[in-house]
Amino acid sequence: MSYEEIKQRLKGSIAPVVTPFDQDGNIDFETMKGLINWQIESGSHGISVTGTSGEPSSLTIEERKQVMKMAKETVNGRVPFVPATGSTNHAEALELTKFAQEIGADAAMVIVPYYNKPSQHALYKHFKAIADSVDIPIIIYNIPGRTAMNLEVQTMARLAEDCSNIIGVKESNKDFEHVNRVLHACGRDFLLFSGIELLCYPMLAIGGAGSISATANIVPGKVAEMHNAWFEGDVKRAQDLHFELMELNDVLFIETNPGPVKAALGMLGKITPKLRLPLDLPSEENQEKIKQTLVKYQLLSKVKS
């Protein structure tokens, strides 16, 4: 399949599935299979794993590969599969991205390296080397709030021009001017995905391809429906869903992701609510706020009925 054909498929709500653990902190693969099937059955347009919501920095390289392989097999071609393969370590990012190609992923999402704070020139070299090492499409993941580094518009445009398989970006960037300039500089066919929940709808309005939103872990159908409404030209319905989801979006980021999301999934009976240190579940006070929000959205009542 050509890059252009893949780009046509990579639209809508790409769900960034959490990595569930059992009480002992081991990966719960069977539960994860269930989450992936639930996402697809609920209408999600694609599946991503081992991104921010999947706690990649808490997983070993071998565990990340195991999760990616299991997820690819579970998705089984029903929707596009886009694992996150980035790392603060260049060699690890290369290894994981090559592995994504090996198992047949539709694309790989590669985060801007965190902690290192590389220069723009070094970032260019990092992403170009990864893109040159594989034949699958690459989606850059720009999340300055967690990496302490923003991939600037000029760098993004240079990469898009020099690397034919760098086809898009997940922008978890609250600077909406930056996001507009990225799409203008890289071309209107460059795939722009929102990683900021309150910008999922606005990014669609400027020509975005969709979102990779943690909220899809909780209400995959609603998040997918918002995208469907937009693509079908029902602007009012898309706007209504945007505002309907706002309170849930807010509470799911009351503390660092994916703590609140995992707490919510635990309340819904979907997973054992367990994270690996240094991450943890939200405070009892914040868990109560999450619970009350789920009740308000009639999500807990559906589970209990």
PDB file of N, CA, C and O in Angstrom, residues 5 19 52 54 59 82 99-100 115 129-130 159 161 163 183 191 203 207 210 217 230 235 271 288:
ATOM      1  N   GLU A   5      -2.197   5.994  -0.067  1.00  0.00           N
ATOM      2  CA  GLU A   5      -3.329   5.130   0.286  1.00  0.00           C
ATOM      3  C   GLU A   5      -3.459   4.990   1.790  1.00  0.00           C
ATOM      4  O   GLU A   5      -4.575   5.008   2.339  1.00  0.00           O
ATOM      5  N   THR A  19      -2.047   0.489  28.730  1.00  0.00           N
ATOM      6  CA  THR A  19      -1.452  -0.821  28.986  1.00  0.00           C
ATOM      7  C   THR A  19      -1.932  -1.299  30.346  1.00  0.00           C
ATOM      8  O   THR A  19      -1.487  -0.788  31.378  1.00  0.00           O
ATOM      9  N   THR A  52       1.724   7.811  25.162  1.00  0.00           N
ATOM     10  CA  THR A  52       1.678   8.355  26.520  1.00  0.00           C
ATOM     11  C   THR A  52       0.700   7.592  27.406  1.00  0.00           C
ATOM     12  O   THR A  52       1.017   7.247  28.546  1.00  0.00           O
ATOM     13  N   GLY A  54      -0.146   4.640  27.195  1.00  0.00           N
ATOM     14  CA  GLY A  54       0.313   3.267  27.372  1.00  0.00           C
ATOM     15  C   GLY A  54       1.534   3.113  28.257  1.00  0.00           C
ATOM     16  O   GLY A  54       2.102   2.024  28.348  1.00  0.00           O
ATOM     17  N   LEU A  59       7.771   0.581  30.636  1.00  0.00           N
ATOM     18  CA  LEU A  59       7.896  -0.734  30.019  1.00  0.00           C
ATOM     19  C   LEU A  59       9.332  -0.953  29.538  1.00  0.00           C
ATOM     20  O   LEU A  59      10.000  -0.015  29.118  1.00  0.00           O
ATOM     21  N   VAL A  82      -1.310   1.924  14.647  1.00  0.00           N
ATOM     22  CA  VAL A  82      -0.214   2.899  14.699  1.00  0.00           C
ATOM     23  C   VAL A  82       0.447   2.857  16.081  1.00  0.00           C
ATOM     24  O   VAL A  82       0.093   3.640  16.963  1.00  0.00           O
ATOM     25  N   PHE A  99      10.899  -2.597  14.335  1.00  0.00           N
ATOM     26  CA  PHE A  99      10.049  -3.705  14.770  1.00  0.00           C
ATOM     27  C   PHE A  99       8.597  -3.473  14.335  1.00  0.00           C
ATOM     28  O   PHE A  99       7.901  -4.412  13.923  1.00  0.00           O
ATOM     29  N   ALA A 100       8.147  -2.223  14.409  1.00  0.00           N
ATOM     30  CA  ALA A 100       6.790  -1.905  13.955  1.00  0.00           C
ATOM     31  C   ALA A 100       6.621  -2.265  12.486  1.00  0.00           C
ATOM     32  O   ALA A 100       5.584  -2.813  12.081  1.00  0.00           O
ATOM     33  N   TYR A 115      13.483  14.879  27.967  1.00  0.00           N
ATOM     34  CA  TYR A 115      14.568  15.095  28.923  1.00  0.00           C
ATOM     35  C   TYR A 115      15.840  15.636  28.273  1.00  0.00           C
ATOM     36  O   TYR A 115      16.467  16.547  28.793  1.00  0.00           O
ATOM     37  N   ALA A 129      16.863  10.121  10.467  1.00  0.00           N
ATOM     38  CA  ALA A 129      17.508   8.813  10.556  1.00  0.00           C
ATOM     39  C   ALA A 129      16.480   7.705  10.775  1.00  0.00           C
ATOM     40  O   ALA A 129      16.575   6.618  10.182  1.00  0.00           O
ATOM     41  N   ILE A 130      15.490   7.976  11.601  1.00  0.00           N
ATOM     42  CA  ILE A 130      14.439   6.983  11.836  1.00  0.00           C
ATOM     43  C   ILE A 130      13.614   6.777  10.569  1.00  0.00           C
ATOM     44  O   ILE A 130      13.346   5.639  10.163  1.00  0.00           O
ATOM     45  N   LEU A 159      11.448  18.344   7.553  1.00  0.00           N
ATOM     46  CA  LEU A 159      11.321  16.887   7.617  1.00  0.00           C
ATOM     47  C   LEU A 159      10.263  16.374   6.647  1.00  0.00           C
ATOM     48  O   LEU A 159      10.467  15.367   5.954  1.00  0.00           O
ATOM     49  N   GLU A 161       9.379  17.695   3.898  1.00  0.00           N
ATOM     50  CA  GLU A 161       9.876  17.844   2.525  1.00  0.00           C
ATOM     51  C   GLU A 161      10.951  16.811   2.205  1.00  0.00           C
ATOM     52  O   GLU A 161      10.979  16.255   1.100  1.00  0.00           O
ATOM     53  N   CYS A 163      11.610  13.844   3.801  1.00  0.00           N
ATOM     54  CA  CYS A 163      11.299  12.437   4.102  1.00  0.00           C
ATOM     55  C   CYS A 163       9.880  12.131   3.638  1.00  0.00           C
ATOM     56  O   CYS A 163       8.905  12.546   4.275  1.00  0.00           O
ATOM     57  N   LEU A 183       0.377  23.146   9.656  1.00  0.00           N
ATOM     58  CA  LEU A 183      -0.407  22.666   8.518  1.00  0.00           C
ATOM     59  C   LEU A 183      -0.148  23.532   7.284  1.00  0.00           C
ATOM     60  O   LEU A 183      -0.078  23.018   6.155  1.00  0.00           O
ATOM     61  N   LEU A 191      -0.994  15.070   7.567  1.00  0.00           N
ATOM     62  CA  LEU A 191      -1.988  14.603   8.542  1.00  0.00           C
ATOM     63  C   LEU A 191      -1.753  15.253   9.898  1.00  0.00           C
ATOM     64  O   LEU A 191      -0.710  15.067  10.520  1.00  0.00           O
ATOM     65  N   MET A 203      -9.140  21.463  15.589  1.00  0.00           N
ATOM     66  CA  MET A 203      -8.160  21.020  14.599  1.00  0.00           C
ATOM     67  C   MET A 203      -8.839  20.427  13.373  1.00  0.00           C
ATOM     68  O   MET A 203      -8.343  20.560  12.248  1.00  0.00           O
ATOM     69  N   GLY A 207      -8.690  21.615   9.049  1.00  0.00           N
ATOM     70  CA  GLY A 207      -8.238  20.619   8.080  1.00  0.00           C
ATOM     71  C   GLY A 207      -7.514  19.445   8.691  1.00  0.00           C
ATOM     72  O   GLY A 207      -6.837  18.693   7.979  1.00  0.00           O
ATOM     73  N   GLY A 210      -7.782  14.148  12.412  1.00  0.00           N
ATOM     74  CA  GLY A 210      -8.468  13.469  13.494  1.00  0.00           C
ATOM     75  C   GLY A 210      -7.786  13.738  14.811  1.00  0.00           C
ATOM     76  O   GLY A 210      -7.144  14.779  15.002  1.00  0.00           O
ATOM     77  N   ASN A 217     -10.373   6.285  25.454  1.00  0.00           N
ATOM     78  CA  ASN A 217     -10.299   5.103  26.305  1.00  0.00           C
ATOM     79  C   ASN A 217     -11.582   4.898  27.105  1.00  0.00           C
ATOM     80  O   ASN A 217     -11.900   3.775  27.487  1.00  0.00           O
ATOM     81  N   TRP A 230     -18.426  15.375  11.846  1.00  0.00           N
ATOM     82  CA  TRP A 230     -17.675  16.391  11.092  1.00  0.00           C
ATOM     83  C   TRP A 230     -17.453  15.948   9.645  1.00  0.00           C
ATOM     84  O   TRP A 230     -17.691  16.713   8.709  1.00  0.00           O
ATOM     85  N   VAL A 235     -22.006  19.803  11.111  1.00  0.00           N
ATOM     86  CA  VAL A 235     -21.173  20.657  11.954  1.00  0.00           C
ATOM     87  C   VAL A 235     -21.788  20.851  13.334  1.00  0.00           C
ATOM     88  O   VAL A 235     -21.085  20.794  14.361  1.00  0.00           O
ATOM     89  N   ILE A 271     -10.566  -2.629  33.655  1.00  0.00           N
ATOM     90  CA  ILE A 271      -9.196  -3.030  33.974  1.00  0.00           C
ATOM     91  C   ILE A 271      -9.010  -3.057  35.493  1.00  0.00           C
ATOM     92  O   ILE A 271      -9.835  -2.527  36.244  1.00  0.00           O
ATOM     93  N   GLU A 288     -12.733  10.611  43.566  1.00  0.00           N
ATOM     94  CA  GLU A 288     -14.154  10.861  43.813  1.00  0.00           C
ATOM     95  C   GLU A 288     -14.718  11.809  42.751  1.00  0.00           C
ATOM     96  O   GLU A 288     -15.856  11.619  42.280  1.00  0.00           O
TER      97      GLU A 288
END
